[in-house]
mmCIF file of C-alpha atoms in Angstrom:
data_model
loop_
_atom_site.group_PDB
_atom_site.id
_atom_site.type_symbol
_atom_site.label_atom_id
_atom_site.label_comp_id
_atom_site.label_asym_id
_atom_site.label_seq_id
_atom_site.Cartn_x
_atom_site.Cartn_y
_atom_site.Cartn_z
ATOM 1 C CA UNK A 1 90.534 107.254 90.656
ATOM 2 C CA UNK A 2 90.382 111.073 92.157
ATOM 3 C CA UNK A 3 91.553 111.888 96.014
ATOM 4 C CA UNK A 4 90.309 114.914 97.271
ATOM 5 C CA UNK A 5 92.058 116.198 100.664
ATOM 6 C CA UNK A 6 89.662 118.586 102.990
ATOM 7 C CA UNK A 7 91.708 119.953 105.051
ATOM 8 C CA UNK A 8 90.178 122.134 108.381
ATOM 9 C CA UNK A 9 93.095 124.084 109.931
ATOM 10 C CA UNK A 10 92.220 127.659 111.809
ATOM 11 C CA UNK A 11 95.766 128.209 111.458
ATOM 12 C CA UNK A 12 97.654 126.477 109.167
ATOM 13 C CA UNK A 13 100.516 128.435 108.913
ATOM 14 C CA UNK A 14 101.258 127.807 112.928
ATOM 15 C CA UNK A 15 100.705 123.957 112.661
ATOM 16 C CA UNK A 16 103.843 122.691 111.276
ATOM 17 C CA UNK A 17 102.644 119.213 110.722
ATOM 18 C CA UNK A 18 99.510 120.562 108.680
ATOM 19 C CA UNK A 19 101.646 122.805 106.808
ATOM 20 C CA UNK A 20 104.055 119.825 105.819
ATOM 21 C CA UNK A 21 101.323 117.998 105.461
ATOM 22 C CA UNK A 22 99.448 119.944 102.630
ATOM 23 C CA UNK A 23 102.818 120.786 101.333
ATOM 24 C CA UNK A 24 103.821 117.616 100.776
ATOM 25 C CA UNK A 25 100.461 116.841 99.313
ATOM 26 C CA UNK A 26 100.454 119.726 96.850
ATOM 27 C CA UNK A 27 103.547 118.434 95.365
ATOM 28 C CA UNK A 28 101.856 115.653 94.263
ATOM 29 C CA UNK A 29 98.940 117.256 92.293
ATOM 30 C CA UNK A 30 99.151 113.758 90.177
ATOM 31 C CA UNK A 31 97.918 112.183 93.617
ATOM 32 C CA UNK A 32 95.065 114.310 95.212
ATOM 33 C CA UNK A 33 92.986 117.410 95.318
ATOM 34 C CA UNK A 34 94.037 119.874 97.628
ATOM 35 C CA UNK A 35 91.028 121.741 99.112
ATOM 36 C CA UNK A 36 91.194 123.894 102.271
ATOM 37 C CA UNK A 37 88.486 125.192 103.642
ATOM 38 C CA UNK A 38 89.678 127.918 106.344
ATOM 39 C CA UNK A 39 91.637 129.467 102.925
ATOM 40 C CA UNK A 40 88.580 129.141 100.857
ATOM 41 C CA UNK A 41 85.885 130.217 103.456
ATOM 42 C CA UNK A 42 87.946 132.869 105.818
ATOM 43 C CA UNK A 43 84.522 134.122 106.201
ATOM 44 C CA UNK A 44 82.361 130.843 106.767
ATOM 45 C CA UNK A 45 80.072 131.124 104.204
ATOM 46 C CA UNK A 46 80.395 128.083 102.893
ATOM 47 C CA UNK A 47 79.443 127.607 99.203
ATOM 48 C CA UNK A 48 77.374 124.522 99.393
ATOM 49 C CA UNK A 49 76.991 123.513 95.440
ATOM 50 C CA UNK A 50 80.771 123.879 94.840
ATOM 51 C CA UNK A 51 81.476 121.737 97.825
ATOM 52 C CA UNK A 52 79.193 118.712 96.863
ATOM 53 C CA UNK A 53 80.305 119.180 93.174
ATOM 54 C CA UNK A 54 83.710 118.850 94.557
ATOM 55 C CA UNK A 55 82.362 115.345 96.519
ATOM 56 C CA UNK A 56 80.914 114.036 93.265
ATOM 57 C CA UNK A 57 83.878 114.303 91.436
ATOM 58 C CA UNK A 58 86.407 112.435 93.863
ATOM 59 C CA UNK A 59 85.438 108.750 94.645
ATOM 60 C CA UNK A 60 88.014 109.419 97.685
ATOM 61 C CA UNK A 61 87.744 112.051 100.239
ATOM 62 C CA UNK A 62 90.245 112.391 103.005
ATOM 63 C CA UNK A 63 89.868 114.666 105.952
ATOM 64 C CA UNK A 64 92.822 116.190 107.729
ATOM 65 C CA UNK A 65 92.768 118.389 110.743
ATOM 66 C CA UNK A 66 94.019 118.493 114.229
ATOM 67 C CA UNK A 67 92.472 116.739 117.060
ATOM 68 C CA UNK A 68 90.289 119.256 119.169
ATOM 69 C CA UNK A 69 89.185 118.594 122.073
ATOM 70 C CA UNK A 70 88.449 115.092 120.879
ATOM 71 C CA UNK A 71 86.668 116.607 117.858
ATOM 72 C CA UNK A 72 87.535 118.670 114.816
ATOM 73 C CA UNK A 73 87.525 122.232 113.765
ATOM 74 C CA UNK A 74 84.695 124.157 113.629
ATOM 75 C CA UNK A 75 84.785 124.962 110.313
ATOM 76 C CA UNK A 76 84.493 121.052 109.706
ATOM 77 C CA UNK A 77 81.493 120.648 111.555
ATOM 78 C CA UNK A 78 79.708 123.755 109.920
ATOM 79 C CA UNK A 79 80.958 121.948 106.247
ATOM 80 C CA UNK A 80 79.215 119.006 107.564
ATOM 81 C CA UNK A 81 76.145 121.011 108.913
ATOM 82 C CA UNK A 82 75.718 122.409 104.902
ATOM 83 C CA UNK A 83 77.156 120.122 102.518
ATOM 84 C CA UNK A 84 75.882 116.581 104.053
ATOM 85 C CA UNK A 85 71.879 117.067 103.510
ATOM 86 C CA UNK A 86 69.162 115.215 103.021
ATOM 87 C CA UNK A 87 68.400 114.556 99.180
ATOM 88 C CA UNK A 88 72.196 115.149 98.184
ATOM 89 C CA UNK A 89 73.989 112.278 101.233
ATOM 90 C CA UNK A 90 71.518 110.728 103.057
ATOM 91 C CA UNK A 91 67.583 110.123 103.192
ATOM 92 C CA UNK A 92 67.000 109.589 99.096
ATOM 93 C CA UNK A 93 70.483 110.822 98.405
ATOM 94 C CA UNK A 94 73.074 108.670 97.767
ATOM 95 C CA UNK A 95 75.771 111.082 95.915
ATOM 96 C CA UNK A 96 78.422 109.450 98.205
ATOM 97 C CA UNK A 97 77.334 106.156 98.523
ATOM 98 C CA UNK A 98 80.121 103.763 97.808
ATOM 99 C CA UNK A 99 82.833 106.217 98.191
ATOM 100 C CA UNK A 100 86.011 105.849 100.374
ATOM 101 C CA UNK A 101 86.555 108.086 103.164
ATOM 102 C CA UNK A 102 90.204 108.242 105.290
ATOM 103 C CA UNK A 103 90.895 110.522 108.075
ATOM 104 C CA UNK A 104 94.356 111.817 108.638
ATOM 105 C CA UNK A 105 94.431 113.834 112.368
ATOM 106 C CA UNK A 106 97.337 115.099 114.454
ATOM 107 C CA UNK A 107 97.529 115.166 117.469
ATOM 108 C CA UNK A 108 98.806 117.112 120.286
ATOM 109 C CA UNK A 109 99.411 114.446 122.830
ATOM 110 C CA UNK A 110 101.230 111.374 123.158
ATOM 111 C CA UNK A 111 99.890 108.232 121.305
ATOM 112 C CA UNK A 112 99.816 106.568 125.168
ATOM 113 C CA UNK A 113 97.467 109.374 125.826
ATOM 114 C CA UNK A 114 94.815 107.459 123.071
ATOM 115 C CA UNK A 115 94.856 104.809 125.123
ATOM 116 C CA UNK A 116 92.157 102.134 126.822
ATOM 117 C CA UNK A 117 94.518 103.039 130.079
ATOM 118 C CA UNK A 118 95.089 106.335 129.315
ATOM 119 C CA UNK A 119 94.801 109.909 130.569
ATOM 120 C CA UNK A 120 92.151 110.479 127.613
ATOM 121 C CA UNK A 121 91.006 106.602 128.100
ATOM 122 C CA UNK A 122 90.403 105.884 124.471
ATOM 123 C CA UNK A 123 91.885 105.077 121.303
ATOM 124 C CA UNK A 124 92.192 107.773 118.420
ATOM 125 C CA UNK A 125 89.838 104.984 116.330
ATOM 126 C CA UNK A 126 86.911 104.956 118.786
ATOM 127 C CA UNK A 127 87.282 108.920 119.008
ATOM 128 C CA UNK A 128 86.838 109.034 115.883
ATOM 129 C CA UNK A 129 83.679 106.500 115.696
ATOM 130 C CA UNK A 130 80.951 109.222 115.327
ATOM 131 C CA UNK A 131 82.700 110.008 111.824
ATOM 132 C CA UNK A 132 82.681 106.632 111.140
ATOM 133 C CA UNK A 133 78.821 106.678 112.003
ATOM 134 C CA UNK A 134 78.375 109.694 109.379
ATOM 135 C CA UNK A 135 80.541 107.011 106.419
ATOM 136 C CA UNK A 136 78.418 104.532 107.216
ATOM 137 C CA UNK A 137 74.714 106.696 107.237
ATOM 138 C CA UNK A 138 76.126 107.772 103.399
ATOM 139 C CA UNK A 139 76.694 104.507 102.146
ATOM 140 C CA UNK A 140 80.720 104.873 102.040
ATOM 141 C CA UNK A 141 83.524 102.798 103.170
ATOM 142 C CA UNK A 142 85.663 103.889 106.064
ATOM 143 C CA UNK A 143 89.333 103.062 105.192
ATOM 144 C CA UNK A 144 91.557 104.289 107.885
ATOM 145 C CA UNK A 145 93.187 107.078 110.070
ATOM 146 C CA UNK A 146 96.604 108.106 109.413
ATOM 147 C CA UNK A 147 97.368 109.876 112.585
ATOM 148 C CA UNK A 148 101.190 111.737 114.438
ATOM 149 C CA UNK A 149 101.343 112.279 117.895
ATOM 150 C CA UNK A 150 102.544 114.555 120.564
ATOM 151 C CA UNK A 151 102.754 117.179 117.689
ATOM 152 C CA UNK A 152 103.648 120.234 120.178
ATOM 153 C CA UNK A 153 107.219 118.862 120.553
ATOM 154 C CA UNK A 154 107.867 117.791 117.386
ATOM 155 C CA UNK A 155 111.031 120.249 116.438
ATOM 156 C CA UNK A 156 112.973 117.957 113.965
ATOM 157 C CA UNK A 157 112.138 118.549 109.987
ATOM 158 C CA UNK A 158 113.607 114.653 109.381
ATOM 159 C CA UNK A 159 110.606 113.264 111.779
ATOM 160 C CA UNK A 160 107.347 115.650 109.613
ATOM 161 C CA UNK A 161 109.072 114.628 106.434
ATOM 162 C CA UNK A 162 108.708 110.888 107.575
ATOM 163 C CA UNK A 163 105.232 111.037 108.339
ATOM 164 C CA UNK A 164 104.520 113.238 105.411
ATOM 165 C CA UNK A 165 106.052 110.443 103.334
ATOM 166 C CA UNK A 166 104.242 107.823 105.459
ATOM 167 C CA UNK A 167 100.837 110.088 104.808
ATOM 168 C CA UNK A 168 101.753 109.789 101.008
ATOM 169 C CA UNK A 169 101.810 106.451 101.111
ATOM 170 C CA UNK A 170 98.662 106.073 103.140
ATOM 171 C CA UNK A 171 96.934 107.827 100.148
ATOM 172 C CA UNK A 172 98.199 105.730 97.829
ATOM 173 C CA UNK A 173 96.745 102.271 99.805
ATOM 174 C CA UNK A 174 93.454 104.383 99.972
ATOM 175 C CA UNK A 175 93.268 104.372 95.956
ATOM 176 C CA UNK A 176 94.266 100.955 95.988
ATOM 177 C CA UNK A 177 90.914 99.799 97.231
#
């Protein structure tokens, strides 16, 4: 079974984690896809066929980006704009029905910030329910977030390569079901 990572960074080679992150991934070409769409669409024209060719050909699909604003990058939301339409994911397409979909986000803040009773007042999972939404309009099977916190202070190499290893291992559960 396939993996493909999409990963939506403006500025990947400023976010650490990311970096690690898709690093870390690349080395284990055995494991996923590596696809990244601010590196493959600097420009934002998105080519559409390639992208849901790319879908197709995974049965998992993991998106990684950083949390903005409670959302994610642009870019993501234009991919979704193009690639998701009707006839190909939804409303007499089902080329992604049945797949499994995993988000893996970083975020700026604490983890008590993604909190019932905290400044942001909910969880990272309920933030991320309208993507959930789009799984579940497509037919495919939400499996998880993997998720780091309070990523603007993180200045020790030992704690990335943790998660990165932790992130590996996420990947691997995802292919597991």
């Amino acid at each position: 079974m396939s993996t493909l990572v999409i990963i939506a960074h403006p500025d990947i080679q400023e976010g650490d984690v990311n970096q690690v992150w898709k690093k870390t991934l690349e080395d284990r070409s055995d494991l996923v896809t590596v696809h990244d769409l601010y590196q493959t669409y600097p420009d934002g024209n998105i080519d559409v066929e390639h992208e849901q060719a790319l879908l197709q050909k995974h049965d998992y699909i993991i998106f990684q980006y950083p949390m903005f604003w409670m959302s994610y990058p642009p870019l993501l939301q234009q991919w979704f704009d193009e690639v998701y339409t009707h006839g190909f994911a939804f409303d007499g397409g089902d080329a992604l029905k049945g797949k499994h979909f995993a988000l893996a986000i970083s975020c700026g803040q604490t983890k008590a910030h993604y909190k019932e009773d905290g400044p942001i007042g909910y969880t990272i999972d309920e933030i991320c329910n309208p993507l959930k939404g789009v799984v579940n309009l497509i037919g495919g099977h939400f499996f998880g977030i993997h998720a780091i916190y309070q990523t603007d202070d993180i200045d020790n190499f030992a704690t990335l390569a943790e998660n990165a290893d932790e992130y590996v291992a996420f990947v691997e559960r995802l292919q597991k079901q």
